[in-house]
Amino acid sequence: MKCENGIWEFDLSDKSSEWWEETPETQILIQKVGEFDTYNIFSDMTFQEGSLTEKMIKCHIIRDGKGYESIIDLPPELSMFDYTMFRFSVEPLEECEGRYDIWSQRLTVTPENINNDSIILHEMIHLHESVLMALPIYYHEAVMYCLYSELSKKIPNLNYIIETSAHIYNCEDMAQIGGLHDMLFLLKSFDIDLRFGCALGTTYGYDMKEQIKKTGNKAV
């Protein structure tokens, strides 16, 4: 990933040749990312068929009095998306358990968290958001809208949780502690929690789970 003249450019090149030089621990991380991929957890963030966001790229075209279904062509960052575009590593980190670096397109977790699914999935959300950052903002907004529409049916008082999390004071505090965690990140982390039957806030981390408990909010 690089930024030139205010435009983000995502590096689509295959980096899997670097994987074979990685440590056995990193190989485990790569394997776990591949396993999560089989569950289609992030298919909505790449607008795949059958995902929540598929409806945002479907069109009904009428030509010569006949109706046709069509799909909008996606940019290569989405249509060609593959985890081989990224680097992975397991190594000690200061003051955090995982990290995604947008510049090197590298996802890292500490050795202690190699089997911590929540930490890995947390960083995978950052990874997918970095792809959306390289695209016009309406892709980001489409994913956020679809997640919100679905989760609002399952999480009572979701608006209150969002309002609290999105309050500028809390955003600034979070930015200092753990970097950017926007509304899309919050919603996607809840989506993952529900998929795996975890308490809301588990994937988000920090003290989000405790904050939600104070609201008495449970998913339905």
Tab-separated table of N, CA, C and O in Angstrom, residues 66-163:
chain	number	residue	atom	x	y	z
A	66	LYS	N	-37.222	-6.538	-22.414
A	66	LYS	CA	-36.907	-7.706	-21.609
A	66	LYS	C	-36.007	-7.304	-20.433
A	66	LYS	O	-35.187	-6.404	-20.551
A	67	GLY	N	-36.198	-7.977	-19.290
A	67	GLY	CA	-35.405	-7.679	-18.109
A	67	GLY	C	-34.217	-8.613	-17.966
A	67	GLY	O	-34.315	-9.817	-18.248
A	68	TYR	N	-33.094	-8.063	-17.572
A	68	TYR	CA	-31.871	-8.848	-17.383
A	68	TYR	C	-31.229	-8.491	-16.037
A	68	TYR	O	-31.249	-7.339	-15.617
A	69	GLU	N	-30.681	-9.504	-15.395
A	69	GLU	CA	-29.920	-9.274	-14.177
A	69	GLU	C	-28.450	-9.110	-14.548
A	69	GLU	O	-27.915	-9.862	-15.368
A	70	SER	N	-27.833	-8.116	-13.966
A	70	SER	CA	-26.425	-7.860	-14.256
A	70	SER	C	-25.687	-7.526	-12.965
A	70	SER	O	-26.302	-7.132	-11.969
A	71	ILE	N	-24.385	-7.723	-12.992
A	71	ILE	CA	-23.529	-7.430	-11.851
A	71	ILE	C	-22.525	-6.359	-12.250
A	71	ILE	O	-21.888	-6.455	-13.302
A	72	ILE	N	-22.391	-5.341	-11.438
A	72	ILE	CA	-21.413	-4.291	-11.708
A	72	ILE	C	-20.005	-4.865	-11.605
A	72	ILE	O	-19.702	-5.654	-10.705
A	73	ASP	N	-19.149	-4.497	-12.536
A	73	ASP	CA	-17.758	-4.951	-12.485
A	73	ASP	C	-17.062	-4.330	-11.279
A	73	ASP	O	-17.098	-3.108	-11.075
A	74	LEU	N	-16.453	-5.172	-10.490
A	74	LEU	CA	-15.749	-4.705	-9.308
A	74	LEU	C	-14.324	-4.289	-9.649
A	74	LEU	O	-13.723	-4.824	-10.589
A	75	PRO	N	-13.738	-3.384	-8.879
A	75	PRO	CA	-12.333	-3.032	-9.097
A	75	PRO	C	-11.447	-4.234	-8.777
A	75	PRO	O	-11.852	-5.125	-8.016
A	76	PRO	N	-10.248	-4.305	-9.327
A	76	PRO	CA	-9.379	-5.473	-9.127
A	76	PRO	C	-9.048	-5.762	-7.674
A	76	PRO	O	-8.821	-6.916	-7.307
A	77	GLU	N	-9.039	-4.723	-6.832
A	77	GLU	CA	-8.761	-4.948	-5.410
A	77	GLU	C	-9.776	-5.887	-4.784
A	77	GLU	O	-9.470	-6.593	-3.809
A	78	LEU	N	-10.993	-5.913	-5.347
A	78	LEU	CA	-12.046	-6.793	-4.842
A	78	LEU	C	-12.218	-8.030	-5.708
A	78	LEU	O	-12.329	-9.142	-5.196
A	79	SER	N	-12.255	-7.849	-7.018
A	79	SER	CA	-12.491	-8.987	-7.912
A	79	SER	C	-11.330	-9.985	-7.883
A	79	SER	O	-11.528	-11.187	-8.091
A	80	MET	N	-10.123	-9.503	-7.628
A	80	MET	CA	-8.935	-10.361	-7.598
A	80	MET	C	-8.465	-10.637	-6.179
A	80	MET	O	-7.394	-11.214	-5.976
A	81	PHE	N	-9.270	-10.257	-5.188
A	81	PHE	CA	-8.812	-10.363	-3.802
A	81	PHE	C	-8.374	-11.775	-3.444
A	81	PHE	O	-9.042	-12.755	-3.742
A	82	ASP	N	-7.221	-11.842	-2.796
A	82	ASP	CA	-6.699	-13.109	-2.305
A	82	ASP	C	-5.713	-12.806	-1.188
A	82	ASP	O	-5.027	-11.786	-1.222
A	83	TYR	N	-5.627	-13.700	-0.212
A	83	TYR	CA	-4.717	-13.447	0.915
A	83	TYR	C	-3.249	-13.563	0.520
A	83	TYR	O	-2.369	-13.192	1.292
A	84	THR	N	-2.997	-14.050	-0.698
A	84	THR	CA	-1.603	-14.076	-1.167
A	84	THR	C	-1.081	-12.664	-1.438
A	84	THR	O	0.116	-12.490	-1.670
A	85	MET	N	-1.960	-11.675	-1.412
A	85	MET	CA	-1.534	-10.288	-1.593
A	85	MET	C	-0.933	-9.706	-0.310
A	85	MET	O	-0.478	-8.559	-0.303
A	86	PHE	N	-0.930	-10.498	0.768
A	86	PHE	CA	-0.513	-9.985	2.067
A	86	PHE	C	0.653	-10.768	2.651
A	86	PHE	O	0.929	-11.903	2.246
A	87	ARG	N	1.299	-10.134	3.606
A	87	ARG	CA	2.385	-10.766	4.353
A	87	ARG	C	1.883	-11.076	5.761
A	87	ARG	O	1.006	-10.393	6.278
A	88	PHE	N	2.484	-12.076	6.369
A	88	PHE	CA	2.082	-12.488	7.712
A	88	PHE	C	3.328	-12.768	8.541
A	88	PHE	O	4.363	-13.203	8.020
A	89	SER	N	3.212	-12.517	9.833
A	89	SER	CA	4.345	-12.815	10.716
A	89	SER	C	3.860	-13.011	12.144
A	89	SER	O	2.818	-12.482	12.543
A	90	VAL	N	4.640	-13.780	12.894
A	90	VAL	CA	4.416	-13.980	14.328
A	90	VAL	C	5.678	-13.535	15.034
A	90	VAL	O	6.747	-14.117	14.828
A	91	GLU	N	5.553	-12.501	15.838
A	91	GLU	CA	6.719	-11.941	16.504
A	91	GLU	C	6.275	-11.075	17.682
A	91	GLU	O	5.118	-10.645	17.738
A	92	PRO	N	7.165	-10.826	18.626
A	92	PRO	CA	6.814	-9.972	19.771
A	92	PRO	C	6.466	-8.561	19.310
A	92	PRO	O	7.056	-8.034	18.371
A	93	LEU	N	5.492	-7.970	19.982
A	93	LEU	CA	5.072	-6.605	19.692
A	93	LEU	C	5.034	-5.819	21.000
A	93	LEU	O	4.775	-6.385	22.064
A	94	GLU	N	5.278	-4.547	20.915
A	94	GLU	CA	5.228	-3.702	22.095
A	94	GLU	C	3.827	-3.142	22.307
A	94	GLU	O	3.249	-2.548	21.401
A	95	GLU	N	3.296	-3.379	23.489
A	95	GLU	CA	2.029	-2.783	23.921
A	95	GLU	C	0.820	-3.197	23.091
A	95	GLU	O	-0.208	-2.505	23.086
A	96	CYS	N	0.906	-4.298	22.355
A	96	CYS	CA	-0.271	-4.801	21.638
A	96	CYS	C	-0.098	-6.287	21.367
A	96	CYS	O	1.014	-6.824	21.450
A	97	GLU	N	-1.206	-6.939	21.063
A	97	GLU	CA	-1.195	-8.386	20.834
A	97	GLU	C	-1.234	-8.740	19.357
A	97	GLU	O	-0.943	-9.873	18.969
A	98	GLY	N	-1.616	-7.766	18.547
A	98	GLY	CA	-1.656	-7.968	17.102
A	98	GLY	C	-1.581	-6.631	16.406
A	98	GLY	O	-1.839	-5.583	17.001
A	99	ARG	N	-1.246	-6.668	15.109
A	99	ARG	CA	-1.130	-5.413	14.370
A	99	ARG	C	-1.248	-5.703	12.880
A	99	ARG	O	-0.781	-6.716	12.382
A	100	TYR	N	-1.903	-4.772	12.181
A	100	TYR	CA	-1.889	-4.823	10.722
A	100	TYR	C	-1.251	-3.540	10.223
A	100	TYR	O	-1.704	-2.435	10.551
A	101	ASP	N	-0.208	-3.672	9.432
A	101	ASP	CA	0.501	-2.521	8.887
A	101	ASP	C	0.075	-2.317	7.438
A	101	ASP	O	0.335	-3.175	6.577
A	102	ILE	N	-0.567	-1.171	7.162
A	102	ILE	CA	-1.103	-0.948	5.823
A	102	ILE	C	-0.006	-0.743	4.788
A	102	ILE	O	-0.193	-1.046	3.608
A	103	TRP	N	1.136	-0.221	5.198
A	103	TRP	CA	2.195	0.107	4.242
A	103	TRP	C	2.855	-1.153	3.691
A	103	TRP	O	3.093	-1.270	2.491
A	104	SER	N	3.140	-2.101	4.576
A	104	SER	CA	3.771	-3.347	4.130
A	104	SER	C	2.745	-4.434	3.842
A	104	SER	O	3.101	-5.520	3.383
A	105	GLN	N	1.458	-4.144	4.136
A	105	GLN	CA	0.379	-5.131	3.994
A	105	GLN	C	0.721	-6.402	4.757
A	105	GLN	O	0.586	-7.516	4.260
A	106	ARG	N	1.121	-6.194	6.021
A	106	ARG	CA	1.545	-7.304	6.870
A	106	ARG	C	0.673	-7.410	8.118
A	106	ARG	O	0.489	-6.428	8.845
A	107	LEU	N	0.151	-8.607	8.349
A	107	LEU	CA	-0.618	-8.911	9.550
A	107	LEU	C	0.296	-9.656	10.514
A	107	LEU	O	0.882	-10.678	10.163
A	108	THR	N	0.376	-9.144	11.736
A	108	THR	CA	1.267	-9.727	12.743
A	108	THR	C	0.510	-9.986	14.034
A	108	THR	O	-0.310	-9.168	14.456
A	109	VAL	N	0.773	-11.135	14.647
A	109	VAL	CA	0.295	-11.399	16.001
A	109	VAL	C	1.481	-11.864	16.827
A	109	VAL	O	2.496	-12.322	16.289
A	110	THR	N	1.356	-11.748	18.140
A	110	THR	CA	2.437	-12.182	19.021
A	110	THR	C	2.413	-13.702	19.163
A	110	THR	O	1.374	-14.333	18.951
A	111	PRO	N	3.546	-14.302	19.542
A	111	PRO	CA	3.591	-15.770	19.714
A	111	PRO	C	2.542	-16.283	20.687
A	111	PRO	O	2.006	-17.382	20.512
A	112	GLU	N	2.236	-15.487	21.713
A	112	GLU	CA	1.254	-15.911	22.712
A	112	GLU	C	-0.157	-15.989	22.150
A	112	GLU	O	-1.035	-16.630	22.746
A	113	ASN	N	-0.399	-15.332	21.017
A	113	ASN	CA	-1.754	-15.259	20.467
A	113	ASN	C	-1.917	-15.995	19.151
A	113	ASN	O	-2.883	-15.758	18.418
A	114	ILE	N	-0.998	-16.909	18.861
A	114	ILE	CA	-1.047	-17.632	17.598
A	114	ILE	C	-2.325	-18.470	17.472
A	114	ILE	O	-2.808	-18.732	16.366
A	115	ASN	N	-2.914	-18.849	18.622
A	115	ASN	CA	-4.149	-19.628	18.583
A	115	ASN	C	-5.343	-18.847	19.117
A	115	ASN	O	-6.382	-19.433	19.424
A	116	ASN	N	-5.185	-17.535	19.212
A	116	ASN	CA	-6.269	-16.688	19.694
A	116	ASN	C	-7.070	-16.188	18.498
A	116	ASN	O	-6.698	-15.216	17.833
A	117	ASP	N	-8.175	-16.847	18.229
A	117	ASP	CA	-8.970	-16.517	17.041
A	117	ASP	C	-9.453	-15.073	17.049
A	117	ASP	O	-9.499	-14.416	15.999
A	118	SER	N	-9.822	-14.570	18.205
A	118	SER	CA	-10.356	-13.206	18.281
A	118	SER	C	-9.320	-12.173	17.868
A	118	SER	O	-9.639	-11.205	17.166
A	119	ILE	N	-8.076	-12.374	18.290
A	119	ILE	CA	-7.001	-11.447	17.918
A	119	ILE	C	-6.755	-11.507	16.414
A	119	ILE	O	-6.633	-10.474	15.744
A	120	ILE	N	-6.692	-12.712	15.870
A	120	ILE	CA	-6.440	-12.865	14.433
A	120	ILE	C	-7.572	-12.260	13.620
A	120	ILE	O	-7.337	-11.513	12.652
A	121	LEU	N	-8.815	-12.531	13.998
A	121	LEU	CA	-9.960	-11.986	13.273
A	121	LEU	C	-10.024	-10.465	13.400
A	121	LEU	O	-10.401	-9.769	12.449
A	122	HIS	N	-9.656	-9.947	14.555
A	122	HIS	CA	-9.588	-8.500	14.755
A	122	HIS	C	-8.660	-7.868	13.715
A	122	HIS	O	-9.013	-6.886	13.052
A	123	GLU	N	-7.479	-8.455	13.564
A	123	GLU	CA	-6.506	-7.907	12.610
A	123	GLU	C	-6.948	-8.136	11.169
A	123	GLU	O	-6.640	-7.336	10.273
A	124	MET	N	-7.705	-9.205	10.932
A	124	MET	CA	-8.206	-9.454	9.582
A	124	MET	C	-9.239	-8.401	9.177
A	124	MET	O	-9.363	-8.071	7.991
A	125	ILE	N	-9.986	-7.863	10.141
A	125	ILE	CA	-10.896	-6.758	9.815
A	125	ILE	C	-10.078	-5.558	9.354
A	125	ILE	O	-10.400	-4.915	8.349
A	126	HIS	N	-9.004	-5.256	10.079
A	126	HIS	CA	-8.128	-4.157	9.667
A	126	HIS	C	-7.595	-4.399	8.250
A	126	HIS	O	-7.524	-3.472	7.434
A	127	LEU	N	-7.200	-5.633	7.975
A	127	LEU	CA	-6.677	-5.993	6.661
A	127	LEU	C	-7.708	-5.674	5.575
A	127	LEU	O	-7.388	-5.022	4.568
A	128	HIS	N	-8.930	-6.116	5.782
A	128	HIS	CA	-9.973	-5.898	4.768
A	128	HIS	C	-10.348	-4.425	4.662
A	128	HIS	O	-10.651	-3.950	3.559
A	129	GLU	N	-10.328	-3.717	5.760
A	129	GLU	CA	-10.617	-2.284	5.679
A	129	GLU	C	-9.537	-1.547	4.896
A	129	GLU	O	-9.822	-0.554	4.226
A	130	SER	N	-8.305	-2.036	4.964
A	130	SER	CA	-7.231	-1.384	4.206
A	130	SER	C	-7.481	-1.481	2.706
A	130	SER	O	-7.107	-0.584	1.947
A	131	VAL	N	-8.104	-2.570	2.278
A	131	VAL	CA	-8.447	-2.722	0.858
A	131	VAL	C	-9.506	-1.690	0.472
A	131	VAL	O	-9.406	-1.025	-0.565
A	132	LEU	N	-10.514	-1.537	1.318
A	132	LEU	CA	-11.570	-0.563	1.043
A	132	LEU	C	-11.033	0.862	1.045
A	132	LEU	O	-11.551	1.733	0.347
A	133	MET	N	-9.980	1.108	1.820
A	133	MET	CA	-9.373	2.436	1.860
A	133	MET	C	-8.815	2.852	0.510
A	133	MET	O	-8.711	4.041	0.201
A	134	ALA	N	-8.436	1.873	-0.296
A	134	ALA	CA	-7.844	2.162	-1.604
A	134	ALA	C	-8.913	2.424	-2.671
A	134	ALA	O	-8.573	2.718	-3.815
A	135	LEU	N	-10.178	2.326	-2.285
A	135	LEU	CA	-11.284	2.467	-3.231
A	135	LEU	C	-12.119	3.696	-2.889
A	135	LEU	O	-12.011	4.245	-1.792
A	136	PRO	N	-12.968	4.142	-3.809
A	136	PRO	CA	-13.891	5.233	-3.484
A	136	PRO	C	-14.687	4.903	-2.230
A	136	PRO	O	-15.050	3.744	-1.990
A	137	ILE	N	-14.994	5.908	-1.439
A	137	ILE	CA	-15.582	5.688	-0.119
A	137	ILE	C	-16.937	4.981	-0.165
A	137	ILE	O	-17.368	4.371	0.813
A	138	TYR	N	-17.627	5.023	-1.316
A	138	TYR	CA	-18.945	4.391	-1.366
A	138	TYR	C	-18.872	2.872	-1.199
A	138	TYR	O	-19.863	2.249	-0.824
A	139	TYR	N	-17.732	2.254	-1.466
A	139	TYR	CA	-17.603	0.820	-1.185
A	139	TYR	C	-17.621	0.584	0.327
A	139	TYR	O	-18.278	-0.340	0.828
A	140	HIS	N	-16.870	1.407	1.033
A	140	HIS	CA	-16.842	1.332	2.495
A	140	HIS	C	-18.237	1.549	3.057
A	140	HIS	O	-18.701	0.804	3.946
A	141	GLU	N	-18.945	2.556	2.539
A	141	GLU	CA	-20.275	2.880	3.043
A	141	GLU	C	-21.289	1.781	2.727
A	141	GLU	O	-22.196	1.525	3.523
A	142	ALA	N	-21.140	1.135	1.580
A	142	ALA	CA	-22.056	0.050	1.211
A	142	ALA	C	-21.926	-1.120	2.180
A	142	ALA	O	-22.929	-1.707	2.613
A	143	VAL	N	-20.684	-1.469	2.527
A	143	VAL	CA	-20.462	-2.556	3.485
A	143	VAL	C	-21.046	-2.174	4.842
A	143	VAL	O	-21.737	-2.973	5.489
A	144	MET	N	-20.781	-0.950	5.266
A	144	MET	CA	-21.267	-0.489	6.572
A	144	MET	C	-22.792	-0.500	6.625
A	144	MET	O	-23.390	-0.941	7.609
A	145	TYR	N	-23.435	-0.030	5.550
A	145	TYR	CA	-24.899	0.003	5.509
A	145	TYR	C	-25.483	-1.417	5.608
A	145	TYR	O	-26.434	-1.653	6.369
A	146	CYS	N	-24.931	-2.344	4.843
A	146	CYS	CA	-25.455	-3.720	4.842
A	146	CYS	C	-25.277	-4.387	6.204
A	146	CYS	O	-26.172	-5.097	6.683
A	147	LEU	N	-24.135	-4.173	6.825
A	147	LEU	CA	-23.904	-4.737	8.154
A	147	LEU	C	-24.876	-4.137	9.163
A	147	LEU	O	-25.462	-4.851	9.981
A	148	TYR	N	-25.038	-2.817	9.101
A	148	TYR	CA	-25.946	-2.163	10.044
A	148	TYR	C	-27.376	-2.679	9.861
A	148	TYR	O	-28.076	-2.973	10.843
A	149	SER	N	-27.832	-2.780	8.613
A	149	SER	CA	-29.191	-3.244	8.345
A	149	SER	C	-29.434	-4.633	8.916
A	149	SER	O	-30.496	-4.913	9.483
A	150	GLU	N	-28.445	-5.502	8.786
A	150	GLU	CA	-28.590	-6.878	9.275
A	150	GLU	C	-28.484	-6.947	10.797
A	150	GLU	O	-29.285	-7.609	11.461
A	151	LEU	N	-27.506	-6.263	11.354
A	151	LEU	CA	-27.276	-6.351	12.798
A	151	LEU	C	-28.358	-5.654	13.609
A	151	LEU	O	-28.628	-6.036	14.758
A	152	SER	N	-28.990	-4.633	13.036
A	152	SER	CA	-30.048	-3.917	13.761
A	152	SER	C	-31.236	-4.826	14.047
A	152	SER	O	-32.038	-4.544	14.948
A	153	LYS	N	-31.351	-5.921	13.294
A	153	LYS	CA	-32.422	-6.889	13.529
A	153	LYS	C	-32.066	-7.843	14.674
A	153	LYS	O	-32.944	-8.508	15.228
A	154	LYS	N	-30.796	-7.927	15.000
A	154	LYS	CA	-30.320	-8.937	15.948
A	154	LYS	C	-29.822	-8.364	17.272
A	154	LYS	O	-29.749	-9.092	18.267
A	155	ILE	N	-29.456	-7.082	17.275
A	155	ILE	CA	-28.866	-6.490	18.476
A	155	ILE	C	-29.743	-5.333	18.952
A	155	ILE	O	-29.740	-4.255	18.349
A	156	PRO	N	-30.514	-5.548	20.023
A	156	PRO	CA	-31.325	-4.458	20.567
A	156	PRO	C	-30.426	-3.294	20.997
A	156	PRO	O	-29.319	-3.489	21.472
A	157	ASN	N	-30.915	-2.100	20.815
A	157	ASN	CA	-30.186	-0.913	21.256
A	157	ASN	C	-28.845	-0.742	20.546
A	157	ASN	O	-27.901	-0.164	21.101
A	158	LEU	N	-28.751	-1.250	19.318
A	158	LEU	CA	-27.511	-1.118	18.558
A	158	LEU	C	-27.154	0.347	18.352
A	158	LEU	O	-25.982	0.724	18.402
A	159	ASN	N	-28.169	1.176	18.127
A	159	ASN	CA	-27.903	2.599	17.908
A	159	ASN	C	-27.197	3.231	19.098
A	159	ASN	O	-26.304	4.076	18.932
A	160	TYR	N	-27.595	2.830	20.293
A	160	TYR	CA	-26.970	3.396	21.493
A	160	TYR	C	-25.504	2.964	21.582
A	160	TYR	O	-24.634	3.765	21.931
A	161	ILE	N	-25.237	1.717	21.262
A	161	ILE	CA	-23.855	1.224	21.299
A	161	ILE	C	-23.011	1.984	20.290
A	161	ILE	O	-21.881	2.395	20.590
A	162	ILE	N	-23.561	2.188	19.090
A	162	ILE	CA	-22.826	2.926	18.058
A	162	ILE	C	-22.575	4.369	18.506
A	162	ILE	O	-21.468	4.893	18.366
A	163	GLU	N	-23.617	4.989	19.046
A	163	GLU	CA	-23.482	6.383	19.481
A	163	GLU	C	-22.401	6.526	20.542
A	163	GLU	O	-21.600	7.461	20.516
